[in-house]
CSV table of C-alpha atoms in Angstrom, one decimal:
chain,number,residue,atom,x,y,z
F,1,MET,CA,-6.5,7.9,49.7
F,2,GLN,CA,-7.1,7.7,45.9
F,3,LEU,CA,-4.6,6.7,43.2
F,4,HIS,CA,-5.5,6.7,39.5
F,5,ILE,CA,-3.3,5.3,36.8
F,6,VAL,CA,-4.7,5.7,33.2
F,7,PHE,CA,-3.0,4.2,30.2
F,8,PHE,CA,-4.1,4.0,26.6
F,9,LEU,CA,-3.9,1.1,24.2
F,10,CYS,CA,-2.8,0.6,20.6
F,11,VAL,CA,-4.3,-1.6,17.9
F,12,VAL,CA,-1.9,-2.7,15.1
F,13,CYS,CA,-2.3,-5.3,12.3
F,14,HIS,CA,-0.3,-6.2,9.2
F,15,ILE,CA,-1.4,-8.0,6.1
F,16,SER,CA,0.9,-7.9,3.0
F,17,GLY,CA,-0.5,-6.9,-0.3
F,18,GLN,CA,0.3,-8.1,-3.8
F,19,ASN,CA,-1.4,-5.6,-6.1
F,20,LEU,CA,0.5,-4.2,-9.1
F,21,VAL,CA,0.5,-0.8,-10.8
F,22,PRO,CA,1.9,0.2,-14.2
F,23,CYS,CA,5.5,1.3,-14.2
F,24,PRO,CA,6.7,3.6,-17.1
F,25,LEU,CA,9.6,2.7,-19.3
F,26,THR,CA,11.3,5.4,-21.3
F,27,TRP,CA,12.4,5.7,-25.0
F,28,VAL,CA,15.9,7.3,-25.1
F,29,PRO,CA,17.3,8.8,-28.3
F,30,SER,CA,20.3,6.7,-29.4
F,31,PHE,CA,22.7,6.1,-32.3
F,32,SER,CA,24.1,2.9,-33.7
F,33,ASP,CA,27.7,4.0,-33.3
F,34,THR,CA,27.4,4.7,-29.6
F,35,SER,CA,27.0,2.5,-26.6
F,36,ILE,CA,23.4,1.7,-25.7
F,37,SER,CA,22.2,2.4,-22.2
F,38,ASN,CA,22.9,-0.2,-19.5
F,39,SER,CA,19.2,-0.1,-18.6
F,40,ALA,CA,18.1,-0.9,-22.2
F,41,VAL,CA,15.4,-3.6,-22.5
F,42,PHE,CA,16.8,-6.7,-24.3
F,43,THR,CA,14.7,-9.5,-25.6
F,44,GLN,CA,17.8,-11.7,-25.3
F,45,LYS,CA,20.4,-10.9,-22.7
F,46,ASN,CA,22.8,-8.1,-23.9
F,47,ARG,CA,22.1,-9.1,-27.5
F,48,HIS,CA,18.9,-7.7,-29.0
F,49,ALA,CA,17.5,-4.4,-27.7
F,50,VAL,CA,14.1,-3.0,-28.4
F,51,ILE,CA,14.1,0.2,-30.4
F,52,ALA,CA,11.7,2.4,-32.3
F,53,ALA,CA,12.4,4.6,-35.3
F,54,THR,CA,10.7,6.6,-38.0
F,55,LEU,CA,10.9,5.2,-41.5
F,56,SER,CA,11.4,7.1,-44.7
F,57,SER,CA,7.6,6.9,-45.1
F,58,SER,CA,7.3,8.9,-41.8
F,59,ALA,CA,5.7,5.9,-40.1
F,60,GLU,CA,7.2,4.7,-36.8
F,61,GLU,CA,7.9,1.1,-36.2
F,62,ILE,CA,9.3,-1.1,-33.4
F,63,GLY,CA,12.5,-3.0,-34.3
F,64,ARG,CA,15.8,-4.4,-33.1
F,65,PHE,CA,19.2,-3.1,-32.2
F,66,SER,CA,21.6,-6.0,-32.2
F,67,VAL,CA,25.1,-6.3,-30.9
F,68,SER,CA,27.2,-8.8,-32.8
F,69,GLU,CA,29.0,-11.6,-31.0
F,70,SER,CA,32.0,-10.8,-33.3
F,71,ASP,CA,34.1,-7.7,-32.5
F,72,GLU,CA,34.6,-7.3,-36.3
F,73,LEU,CA,30.9,-6.4,-36.9
F,74,PRO,CA,29.5,-3.1,-35.6
F,75,PRO,CA,26.1,-2.9,-33.9
F,76,PHE,CA,23.2,-2.5,-36.2
F,77,GLY,CA,19.6,-1.4,-36.1
F,78,PHE,CA,16.7,-2.6,-38.3
F,79,ILE,CA,13.1,-1.6,-38.5
F,80,PRO,CA,10.4,-3.5,-40.4
F,81,SER,CA,9.0,-1.5,-43.3
F,82,SER,CA,6.0,-2.0,-45.6
F,83,ASN,CA,8.0,-3.9,-48.1
F,84,ASP,CA,10.9,-5.4,-46.1
F,85,THR,CA,13.3,-3.7,-43.7
F,86,GLU,CA,15.2,-0.5,-43.2
F,87,ALA,CA,18.5,0.0,-41.6
F,88,VAL,CA,18.5,2.8,-39.1
F,89,HIS,CA,21.3,4.9,-37.6
F,90,GLN,CA,19.2,7.0,-35.2
F,91,PHE,CA,16.5,5.5,-33.1
F,92,SER,CA,14.9,5.5,-29.6
F,93,ALA,CA,16.0,2.7,-27.3
F,94,LEU,CA,13.5,1.3,-24.8
F,95,THR,CA,15.1,1.7,-21.3
F,96,ASN,CA,14.1,0.7,-17.8
F,97,SER,CA,15.6,3.6,-15.9
F,98,LEU,CA,13.2,3.2,-12.9
F,99,GLY,CA,14.0,-0.4,-12.3
F,100,CYS,CA,10.5,-1.6,-13.2
F,101,GLN,CA,9.6,-5.3,-13.0
F,102,LEU,CA,9.4,-6.8,-16.5
F,103,SER,CA,7.8,-9.9,-17.7
F,104,TRP,CA,7.1,-11.5,-21.1
F,105,VAL,CA,3.6,-13.0,-21.2
F,106,GLU,CA,1.3,-14.5,-23.8
F,107,ARG,CA,-0.9,-12.1,-25.8
F,108,SER,CA,-4.0,-13.5,-24.1
F,109,ASP,CA,-2.7,-12.7,-20.6
F,110,SER,CA,-5.2,-10.4,-18.8
F,111,ARG,CA,-2.4,-8.2,-17.6
F,112,VAL,CA,-1.5,-7.0,-21.1
F,113,GLY,CA,-4.3,-4.5,-21.1
F,114,ARG,CA,-3.1,-2.6,-18.0
F,115,TYR,CA,0.6,-3.2,-18.0
F,116,GLY,CA,1.5,-3.9,-21.7
F,117,VAL,CA,4.2,-1.6,-23.2
F,118,ASN,CA,3.3,0.0,-26.4
F,119,ARG,CA,4.6,2.5,-29.0
F,120,SER,CA,2.6,4.2,-31.7
F,121,GLY,CA,-0.4,1.9,-31.1
F,122,LYS,CA,1.7,-1.3,-31.2
F,123,LEU,CA,2.6,-3.6,-28.3
F,124,VAL,CA,6.2,-4.4,-27.7
F,125,GLY,CA,6.8,-8.1,-27.9
F,126,ARG,CA,9.4,-10.8,-28.7
F,127,ALA,CA,9.4,-13.9,-30.9
F,128,MET,CA,11.7,-16.8,-31.5
F,129,SER,CA,13.7,-17.0,-34.7
F,130,ALA,CA,16.2,-19.9,-35.1
F,131,ASP,CA,18.2,-19.5,-31.8
F,132,ASN,CA,17.3,-15.9,-31.1
F,133,LEU,CA,14.6,-14.1,-29.2
F,134,LEU,CA,14.0,-11.0,-31.3
F,135,PRO,CA,12.1,-7.8,-30.6
F,136,ALA,CA,8.6,-7.7,-32.2
F,137,SER,CA,5.8,-5.3,-32.8
F,138,VAL,CA,2.4,-6.8,-32.0
F,139,THR,CA,-0.8,-5.8,-33.6
F,140,GLY,CA,-3.8,-7.9,-32.7
F,141,ASN,CA,-2.6,-11.5,-32.8
F,142,VAL,CA,0.2,-10.9,-35.2
F,143,ALA,CA,3.9,-10.3,-34.3
F,144,VAL,CA,6.3,-8.7,-36.8
F,145,ILE,CA,10.1,-9.2,-36.4
F,146,VAL,CA,13.3,-8.4,-38.3
F,147,ASP,CA,15.1,-11.7,-38.7
F,148,LEU,CA,18.6,-10.9,-39.9
F,149,GLU,CA,17.6,-8.4,-42.6
F,150,ASP,CA,14.2,-9.9,-43.5
F,151,LYS,CA,10.8,-9.0,-42.3
F,152,ARG,CA,8.8,-11.9,-40.9
F,153,GLN,CA,5.3,-12.2,-39.4
F,154,THR,CA,4.2,-14.9,-37.0
F,155,THR,CA,0.9,-15.8,-35.4
F,156,ASN,CA,2.5,-18.7,-33.5
F,157,THR,CA,4.3,-18.4,-30.2
F,158,PHE,CA,5.3,-14.9,-29.3
F,159,PHE,CA,5.2,-12.8,-26.1
F,160,VAL,CA,4.2,-9.3,-25.0
F,161,LEU,CA,6.3,-7.2,-22.6
F,162,ILE,CA,4.5,-5.9,-19.5
F,163,SER,CA,6.0,-3.4,-17.0
F,164,TYR,CA,4.8,-3.1,-13.5
F,165,ASN,CA,5.7,-2.2,-9.9
F,166,ASN,CA,4.7,-3.9,-6.7
F,167,GLY,CA,1.9,-1.4,-6.1
F,168,LEU,CA,1.0,1.9,-4.6
F,169,GLN,CA,1.6,2.2,-0.9
F,170,LEU,CA,-1.1,4.3,0.7
F,171,THR,CA,-0.8,6.1,4.0
F,172,LEU,CA,-4.0,7.6,5.5
F,173,LYS,CA,-3.2,10.2,8.1
F,174,ASP,CA,-4.2,13.5,9.7
F,175,PHE,CA,-7.7,12.2,10.4
F,176,GLU,CA,-10.4,14.6,11.5
F,177,PHE,CA,-13.4,13.0,13.1
F,178,GLY,CA,-16.8,14.2,14.2
F,179,GLU,CA,-17.6,14.0,17.9
F,180,MET,CA,-17.5,10.4,19.1
F,181,GLN,CA,-19.6,9.3,22.1
F,182,TYR,CA,-17.7,7.5,24.9
F,183,GLY,CA,-19.1,4.1,25.5
F,184,SER,CA,-19.3,1.7,28.5
F,185,ASP,CA,-16.9,0.9,31.3
F,186,ASP,CA,-16.2,-2.7,32.3
F,187,VAL,CA,-14.7,-3.9,35.5
F,188,TYR,CA,-12.2,-6.6,34.7
F,189,GLY,CA,-10.3,-6.9,38.0
F,190,HIS,CA,-11.2,-6.3,41.7
F,191,ASP,CA,-9.2,-7.1,44.8
F,192,GLN,CA,-9.7,-6.3,48.5
F,193,LEU,CA,-6.4,-5.8,50.2
F,194,ILE,CA,-6.5,-6.0,54.0
F,195,ASN,CA,-3.5,-5.2,56.2
F,196,HIS,CA,-3.9,-6.3,59.9
F,197,ALA,CA,-0.3,-5.5,60.8
F,198,ASP,CA,1.1,-2.3,62.4
F,199,VAL,CA,3.5,-1.7,59.4
F,200,ASP,CA,3.0,-1.1,55.7
F,201,VAL,CA,2.5,-4.2,53.7
F,202,MET,CA,3.2,-4.5,49.9
F,203,TYR,CA,0.8,-6.5,47.8
F,204,SER,CA,1.3,-7.6,44.1
F,205,VAL,CA,-1.9,-7.1,42.1
F,206,SER,CA,-2.5,-8.2,38.5
F,207,HIS,CA,-5.6,-8.0,36.4
F,208,SER,CA,-6.2,-9.0,32.7
F,209,LYS,CA,-8.9,-9.5,30.2
F,210,ILE,CA,-9.3,-10.5,26.5
F,211,THR,CA,-10.9,-7.8,24.3
F,212,THR,CA,-11.8,-7.7,20.6
F,213,ASP,CA,-11.6,-4.5,18.6
F,214,THR,CA,-13.4,-4.1,15.3
F,215,VAL,CA,-12.9,-1.1,13.0
F,216,THR,CA,-14.4,-0.3,9.6
F,217,ILE,CA,-13.5,2.7,7.5
F,218,THR,CA,-15.8,3.4,4.5
F,219,GLU,CA,-15.3,6.0,1.8
F,220,SER,CA,-18.2,8.3,1.1
F,221,HIS,CA,-18.6,7.8,-2.6
F,222,SER,CA,-18.3,4.7,-4.7
F,223,THR,CA,-16.3,6.7,-7.3
F,224,THR,CA,-13.5,7.3,-4.8
F,225,LYS,CA,-11.2,4.3,-4.6
F,226,SER,CA,-8.3,5.4,-2.5
F,227,TRP,CA,-7.3,2.0,-1.0
F,228,GLN,CA,-8.9,-0.1,-3.8
F,229,ILE,CA,-6.0,0.7,-6.2
F,230,SER,CA,-3.3,0.1,-3.6
F,231,ALA,CA,-1.2,-2.8,-2.6
F,232,GLN,CA,-1.1,-1.8,1.0
F,233,VAL,CA,-3.0,0.6,3.2
F,234,SER,CA,-1.9,1.9,6.6
F,235,CYS,CA,-3.8,4.2,8.9
F,236,SER,CA,-2.8,6.2,11.9
F,237,MET,CA,-5.5,8.1,13.7
F,238,GLN,CA,-6.3,10.0,17.0
F,239,PHE,CA,-9.8,10.0,18.5
F,240,LYS,CA,-11.5,12.6,20.7
F,241,PHE,CA,-14.4,11.4,22.8
F,242,LYS,CA,-17.3,13.4,24.2
F,243,GLY,CA,-16.9,13.9,27.9
F,244,VAL,CA,-13.2,12.9,28.0
F,245,LYS,CA,-10.4,15.4,28.3
F,246,GLY,CA,-7.8,15.4,25.6
F,247,SER,CA,-7.2,12.8,22.9
F,248,VAL,CA,-7.3,9.1,23.3
F,249,GLY,CA,-4.1,8.0,21.5
F,250,GLY,CA,-2.5,5.0,19.9
F,251,GLY,CA,-2.3,4.2,16.3
F,252,ILE,CA,-4.8,2.0,14.5
F,253,GLY,CA,-2.9,0.3,11.6
F,254,VAL,CA,-4.8,-1.4,8.8
F,255,ASP,CA,-3.2,-3.1,5.8
F,256,PHE,CA,-5.4,-4.2,2.9
F,257,SER,CA,-4.9,-6.1,-0.4
F,258,ARG,CA,-7.4,-7.0,-3.1
F,259,SER,CA,-7.1,-10.1,-5.2
F,260,SER,CA,-8.1,-8.7,-8.6
F,261,GLU,CA,-8.7,-5.5,-10.4
F,262,SER,CA,-12.5,-6.1,-10.6
F,263,GLY,CA,-12.6,-6.8,-6.8
F,264,TRP,CA,-13.3,-3.2,-5.7
F,265,GLU,CA,-14.1,-2.9,-2.0
F,266,SER,CA,-16.0,0.0,-0.5
F,267,SER,CA,-14.6,-0.4,3.0
F,268,LEU,CA,-11.7,-1.6,5.1
F,269,THR,CA,-12.4,-3.7,8.1
F,270,HIS,CA,-10.0,-4.9,10.8
F,271,SER,CA,-10.8,-7.1,13.8
F,272,GLN,CA,-8.2,-8.0,16.4
F,273,THR,CA,-8.3,-9.9,19.7
F,274,ARG,CA,-5.8,-8.8,22.3
F,275,GLU,CA,-5.1,-8.9,26.0
F,276,ILE,CA,-5.3,-6.0,28.4
F,277,SER,CA,-3.3,-6.4,31.5
F,278,VAL,CA,-2.0,-4.5,34.5
F,279,ALA,CA,0.5,-5.5,37.2
F,280,ARG,CA,1.2,-3.2,40.1
F,281,SER,CA,2.8,-3.2,43.5
F,282,VAL,CA,0.5,-1.7,46.1
F,283,PHE,CA,1.5,-0.5,49.6
F,284,VAL,CA,-1.3,-0.8,52.2
F,285,PRO,CA,-1.0,1.3,55.4
F,286,PRO,CA,-1.2,-0.4,58.8
F,287,ARG,CA,-4.6,-1.7,59.8
F,288,THR,CA,-6.2,-0.6,56.6
F,289,SER,CA,-8.4,-2.2,54.0
F,290,ILE,CA,-8.4,-0.9,50.5
F,291,VAL,CA,-9.8,-1.9,47.1
F,292,ALA,CA,-7.6,-2.2,43.9
F,293,CYS,CA,-9.8,-2.1,40.8
F,294,SER,CA,-9.2,-2.2,37.0
F,295,THR,CA,-11.7,-1.1,34.4
F,296,SER,CA,-11.6,-0.7,30.7
F,297,SER,CA,-13.4,2.0,28.7
F,298,ALA,CA,-14.9,1.3,25.3
F,299,VAL,CA,-16.5,2.9,22.3
F,300,ASP,CA,-19.6,0.9,21.2
F,301,ASN,CA,-20.8,0.9,17.6
F,302,ALA,CA,-19.5,4.4,16.9
F,303,GLN,CA,-20.5,5.9,13.5
F,304,VAL,CA,-18.9,9.3,12.8
F,305,PRO,CA,-17.8,11.1,9.7
F,306,TYR,CA,-14.1,11.6,9.0
F,307,SER,CA,-11.7,13.2,6.5
F,308,CYS,CA,-8.0,12.4,6.1
F,309,LEU,CA,-5.0,12.9,3.9
F,310,ALA,CA,-4.2,10.0,1.5
F,311,GLU,CA,-0.6,9.9,0.5
F,312,TYR,CA,0.5,7.5,-2.3
F,313,THR,CA,4.0,6.3,-2.9
F,314,SER,CA,5.5,3.5,-5.1
F,315,PRO,CA,9.1,2.3,-5.1
F,316,GLY,CA,11.2,4.0,-7.7
F,317,LEU,CA,8.5,6.5,-8.8
F,318,ASN,CA,8.4,10.2,-8.2
F,319,GLY,CA,5.2,12.1,-7.3
F,320,SER,CA,4.3,12.9,-10.9
F,321,GLN,CA,4.7,9.2,-12.0
F,322,VAL,CA,2.6,8.1,-9.0
F,323,LEU,CA,0.0,10.7,-9.9
F,324,GLU,CA,-0.4,9.1,-13.3
F,325,ASN,CA,-1.6,5.9,-11.6
F,326,VAL,CA,-4.3,7.7,-9.5
F,327,ILE,CA,-5.4,10.7,-11.4
F,328,GLU,CA,-8.1,8.7,-13.2
F,329,PHE,CA,-9.8,8.1,-9.8
F,330,PHE,CA,-8.8,11.4,-8.2
F,331,PRO,CA,-9.0,14.5,-10.6
F,332,ASN,CA,-8.1,16.7,-7.6
F,333,ALA,CA,-4.9,14.7,-6.6
F,334,ILE,CA,-1.6,16.6,-6.8
F,335,ALA,CA,2.0,15.5,-6.9
F,336,ARG,CA,4.1,16.5,-3.8
F,337,GLY,CA,7.7,15.3,-3.7
F,338,ASN,CA,7.7,11.5,-4.2
F,339,THR,CA,4.0,11.2,-3.3
F,340,ALA,CA,0.6,11.9,-4.8
F,341,VAL,CA,-1.9,13.3,-2.3
F,342,VAL,CA,-5.6,13.7,-2.1
F,343,ILE,CA,-8.2,14.3,0.7
F,344,VAL,CA,-10.5,11.3,1.4
F,345,GLU,CA,-13.8,11.5,3.3
F,346,GLY,CA,-16.0,8.8,4.7
F,347,VAL,CA,-17.5,7.2,7.8
F,348,PHE,CA,-15.7,5.5,10.7
F,349,GLN,CA,-17.5,2.7,12.4
F,350,GLY,CA,-16.1,0.8,15.3
F,351,SER,CA,-16.3,-0.9,18.7
F,352,LEU,CA,-13.0,-0.8,20.5
F,353,THR,CA,-11.4,-0.6,23.9
F,354,VAL,CA,-9.6,2.7,24.2
F,355,SER,CA,-8.3,2.9,27.7
F,356,SER,CA,-7.7,1.0,30.9
F,357,THR,CA,-7.8,2.5,34.4
F,358,PHE,CA,-6.3,1.1,37.6
F,359,THR,CA,-7.4,2.7,40.8
F,360,ILE,CA,-6.9,2.3,44.6
F,361,GLN,CA,-9.7,3.5,47.0
F,362,PRO,CA,-10.6,3.0,50.6
F,363,PHE,CA,-12.7,-0.1,51.2
F,364,ASP,CA,-15.6,1.9,52.5
F,365,ALA,CA,-15.7,4.2,49.4
F,366,PHE,CA,-19.1,4.3,47.8
F,367,ASN,CA,-19.4,1.8,44.9
F,368,PRO,CA,-15.7,2.3,44.1
F,369,CYS,CA,-15.5,0.3,40.8
F,370,THR,CA,-18.5,1.9,39.1
F,371,SER,CA,-17.3,5.4,39.8
F,372,LEU,CA,-13.9,5.1,38.0
F,373,ALA,CA,-14.8,6.8,34.7
F,374,SER,CA,-15.6,10.1,36.3
F,375,ASN,CA,-12.6,9.9,38.6
F,376,SER,CA,-10.1,9.3,35.9
F,377,VAL,CA,-10.6,12.4,33.7
């Protein structure tokens, strides 16, 4: 009598990421005698919107579109000019149609270089005048605002607008591996069940052990940075092992975050301790002695090449907008729906328990526990 029960195990982890990516704002053609977009960017709530317009000198400047608190005064737009200011009727209003996260930060903030909003070579900012926070154009450490109908410059306190999203979410899937060598088998439970009676007797058997799985995924080339520009990375993969029929399943999930833009990492490593357990009810025939045995099968220090599909998404962005955030690293990336996709290659390294086998054999079977691997495939 032989009974084999084989089940496969899943490794899952989750670590949240906080990385950011630039999120594009848009400049929408507008007129002073029409309602401005609800998603317009205001430096002061519903009062002073950021606009850009071309002056009579053909230069473009950043200015303000203000809505008066008095119903008797119409909205008006002003742009700083070389001498003073110019009133404008037609302009482009800065809008946040994608729902980007916006912050006003000091000019020295390190995020300005990557996430700062600019137009015609000037950063969009805001500065205080009397009781108003007014739109400003920032060049170097100087901010220019239109205060009422006067042009003013300030080098004191002013702020720069940055626009960002919570980060690219990367899914690595459709893994293809080179051949992986099956590793060792380990006996983690062994019971001799003896029935001296003349009827069947049911025994309850339970076995368990603690195992640690370690997985490292490395990209082949230092110039490829698929997960290094992501807030979060998740992986789902299937392994095929030499000498084992079919695929050993279960997802391996890995989430990864980096703390700074300069903190590039060349690999992702995940280690997790978990319990393997089995509990079975076993019927033993009259006057029979049997052995119930549990083993686990592992892959030890595997190193195999892989390729996989990397899919990037980001909340509120379509595939083309996502592509703008990764194309500098992946010239071969393409937009597909709401994702940007690219093939990533590298090396998989790992030591992990991939299956557990519970078997029942006659007590006099030859070396029953050590023969389980060949009997279970």
